[in-house]
PDB file of C-alpha atoms and ligand atoms in Angstrom:
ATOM      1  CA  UNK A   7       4.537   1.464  -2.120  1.00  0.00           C
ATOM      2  CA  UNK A   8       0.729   2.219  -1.405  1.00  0.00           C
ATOM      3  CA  UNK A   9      -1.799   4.192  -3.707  1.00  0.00           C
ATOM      4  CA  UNK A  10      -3.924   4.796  -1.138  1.00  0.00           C
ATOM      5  CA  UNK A  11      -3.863   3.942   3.125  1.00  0.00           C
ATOM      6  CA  UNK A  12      -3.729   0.426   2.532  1.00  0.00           C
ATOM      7  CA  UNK A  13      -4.144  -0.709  -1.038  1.00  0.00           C
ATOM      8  CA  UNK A  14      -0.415  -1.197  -2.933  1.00  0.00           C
ATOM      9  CA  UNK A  15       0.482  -0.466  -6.139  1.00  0.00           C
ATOM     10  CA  UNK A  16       0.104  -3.398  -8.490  1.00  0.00           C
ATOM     11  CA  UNK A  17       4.004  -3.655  -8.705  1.00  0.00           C
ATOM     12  CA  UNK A  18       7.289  -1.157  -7.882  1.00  0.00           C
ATOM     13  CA  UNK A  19       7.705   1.746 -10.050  1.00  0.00           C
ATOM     14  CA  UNK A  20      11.580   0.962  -9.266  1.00  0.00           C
ATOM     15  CA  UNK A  21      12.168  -2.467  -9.901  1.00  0.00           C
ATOM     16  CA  UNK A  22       8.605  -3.673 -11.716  1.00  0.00           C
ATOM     17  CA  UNK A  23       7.987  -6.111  -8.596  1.00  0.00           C
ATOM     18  CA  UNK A  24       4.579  -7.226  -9.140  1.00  0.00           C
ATOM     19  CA  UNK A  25       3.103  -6.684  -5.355  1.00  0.00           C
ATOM     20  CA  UNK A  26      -0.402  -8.684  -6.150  1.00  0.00           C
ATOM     21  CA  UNK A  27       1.659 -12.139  -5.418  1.00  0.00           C
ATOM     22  CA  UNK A  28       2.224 -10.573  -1.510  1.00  0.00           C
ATOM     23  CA  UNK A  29      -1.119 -11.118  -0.409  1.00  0.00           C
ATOM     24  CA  UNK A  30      -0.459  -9.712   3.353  1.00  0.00           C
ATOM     25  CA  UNK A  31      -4.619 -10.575   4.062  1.00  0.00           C
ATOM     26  CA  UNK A  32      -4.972  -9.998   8.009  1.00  0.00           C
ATOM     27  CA  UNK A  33      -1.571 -10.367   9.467  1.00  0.00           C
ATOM     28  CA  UNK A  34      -0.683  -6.804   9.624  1.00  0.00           C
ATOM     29  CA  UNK A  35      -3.470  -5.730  11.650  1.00  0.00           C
ATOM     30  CA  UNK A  36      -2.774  -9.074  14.266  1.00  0.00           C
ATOM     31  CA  UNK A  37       0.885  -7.571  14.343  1.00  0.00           C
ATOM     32  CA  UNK A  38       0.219  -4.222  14.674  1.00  0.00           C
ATOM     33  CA  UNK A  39      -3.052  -4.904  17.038  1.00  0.00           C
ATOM     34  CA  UNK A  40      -0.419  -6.945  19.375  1.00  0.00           C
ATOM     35  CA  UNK A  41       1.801  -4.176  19.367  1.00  0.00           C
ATOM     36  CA  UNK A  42      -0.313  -2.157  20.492  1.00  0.00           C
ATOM     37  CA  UNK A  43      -1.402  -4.165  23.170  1.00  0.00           C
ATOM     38  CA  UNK A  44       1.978  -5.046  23.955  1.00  0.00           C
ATOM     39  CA  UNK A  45       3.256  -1.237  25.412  1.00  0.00           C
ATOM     40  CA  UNK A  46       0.198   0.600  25.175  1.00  0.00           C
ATOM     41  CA  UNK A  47      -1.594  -1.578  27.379  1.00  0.00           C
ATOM     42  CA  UNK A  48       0.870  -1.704  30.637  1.00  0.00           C
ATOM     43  CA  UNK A  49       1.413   2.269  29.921  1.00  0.00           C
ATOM     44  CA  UNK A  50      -2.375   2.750  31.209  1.00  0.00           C
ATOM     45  CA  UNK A  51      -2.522   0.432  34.023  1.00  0.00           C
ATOM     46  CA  UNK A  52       0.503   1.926  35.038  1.00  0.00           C
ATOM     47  CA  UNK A  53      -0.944   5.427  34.564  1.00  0.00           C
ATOM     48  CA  UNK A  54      -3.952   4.093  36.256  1.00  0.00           C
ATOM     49  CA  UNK A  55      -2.477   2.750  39.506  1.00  0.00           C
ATOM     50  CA  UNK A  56      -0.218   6.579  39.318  1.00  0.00           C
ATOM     51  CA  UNK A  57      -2.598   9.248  39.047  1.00  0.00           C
ATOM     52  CA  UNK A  58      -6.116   7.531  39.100  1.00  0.00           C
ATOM     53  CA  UNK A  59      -7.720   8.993  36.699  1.00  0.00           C
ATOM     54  CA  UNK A  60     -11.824   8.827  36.248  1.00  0.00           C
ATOM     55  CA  UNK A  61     -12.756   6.233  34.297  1.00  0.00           C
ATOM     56  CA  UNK A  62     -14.609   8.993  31.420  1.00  0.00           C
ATOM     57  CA  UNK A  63     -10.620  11.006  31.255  1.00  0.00           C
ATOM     58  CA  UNK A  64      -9.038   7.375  30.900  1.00  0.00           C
ATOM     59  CA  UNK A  65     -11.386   6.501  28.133  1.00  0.00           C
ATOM     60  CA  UNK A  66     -11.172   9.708  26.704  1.00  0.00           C
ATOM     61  CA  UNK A  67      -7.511   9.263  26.160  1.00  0.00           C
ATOM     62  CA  UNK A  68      -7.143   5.892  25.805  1.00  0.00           C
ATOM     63  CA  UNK A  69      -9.428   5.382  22.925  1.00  0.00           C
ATOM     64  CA  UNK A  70      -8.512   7.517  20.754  1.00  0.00           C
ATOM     65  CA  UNK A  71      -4.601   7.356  21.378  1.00  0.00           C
ATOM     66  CA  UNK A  72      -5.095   3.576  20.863  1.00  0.00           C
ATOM     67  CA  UNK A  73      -6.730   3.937  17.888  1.00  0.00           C
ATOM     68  CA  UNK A  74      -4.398   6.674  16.327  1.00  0.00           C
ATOM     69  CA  UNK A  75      -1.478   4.388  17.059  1.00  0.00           C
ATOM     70  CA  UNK A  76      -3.163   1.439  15.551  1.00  0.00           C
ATOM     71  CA  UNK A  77      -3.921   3.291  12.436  1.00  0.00           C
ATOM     72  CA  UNK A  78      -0.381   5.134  12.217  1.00  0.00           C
ATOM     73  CA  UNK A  79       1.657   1.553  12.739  1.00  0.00           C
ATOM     74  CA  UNK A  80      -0.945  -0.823  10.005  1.00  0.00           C
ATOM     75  CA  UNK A  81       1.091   1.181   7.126  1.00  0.00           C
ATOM     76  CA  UNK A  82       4.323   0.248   8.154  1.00  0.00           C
ATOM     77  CA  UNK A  83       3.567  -2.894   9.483  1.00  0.00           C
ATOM     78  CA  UNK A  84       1.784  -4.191   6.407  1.00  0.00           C
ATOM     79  CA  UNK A  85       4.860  -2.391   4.573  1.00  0.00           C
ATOM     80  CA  UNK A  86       7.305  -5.256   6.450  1.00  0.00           C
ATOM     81  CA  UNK A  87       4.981  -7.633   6.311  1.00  0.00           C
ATOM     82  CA  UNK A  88       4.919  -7.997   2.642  1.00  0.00           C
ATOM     83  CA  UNK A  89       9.266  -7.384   3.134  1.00  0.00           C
ATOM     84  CA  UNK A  90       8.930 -10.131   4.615  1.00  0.00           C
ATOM     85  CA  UNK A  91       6.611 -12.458   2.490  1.00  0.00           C
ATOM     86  CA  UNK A  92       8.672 -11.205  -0.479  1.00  0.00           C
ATOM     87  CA  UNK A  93      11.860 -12.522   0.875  1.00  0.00           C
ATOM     88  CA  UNK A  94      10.430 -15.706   2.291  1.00  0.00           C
ATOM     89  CA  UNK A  95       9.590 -16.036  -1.590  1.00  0.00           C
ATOM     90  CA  UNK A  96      13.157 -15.652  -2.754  1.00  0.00           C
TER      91      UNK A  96
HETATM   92 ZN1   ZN B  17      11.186  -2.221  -6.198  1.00  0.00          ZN
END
């Protein structure tokens, strides 16, 4: 579905779907971003008020666990997103 991390094909190599009409802009990264925030979020203050970690260890973790999570989920998410534009369309 993509060519590269983000950027789809101009249409399905299966069923000639043009994908330039499902214009996803920002909503996957919203979604995914609220995700995120959504379980990833409680997980640390819950780690936090367990173990009490220093506040360097906690970033240390946190950042780049919440960024490798962002950046795993905006594929698929932008994947169903523009599932779900297409069959709003039809
Ligand atoms: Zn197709």
């Amino acid at each position: 579905m993509f060519q590269g991390y983000l950027t789809p094909h101009q249409k399905c190599s299966h069923c000639e779907l043009n994908f330039e009409t499902l214009n996803a802009d920002d909503g996957p990264a919203y979604i995914a971003m609220g995700l995120v925030c959504l379980f990833v979020v409680p997980f640390f203050f819950i780690a936090q008020v367990l173990y009490e970690p220093p506040f360097w260890l906690a970033l240390v973790i946190s950042l780049p666990l919440t960024l490798g999570i962002i950046l795993g989920l905006l594929p698929l998410v932008k994947g169903a997103f523009m599932g779900a534009l297409w069959k709003s369309r039809t």
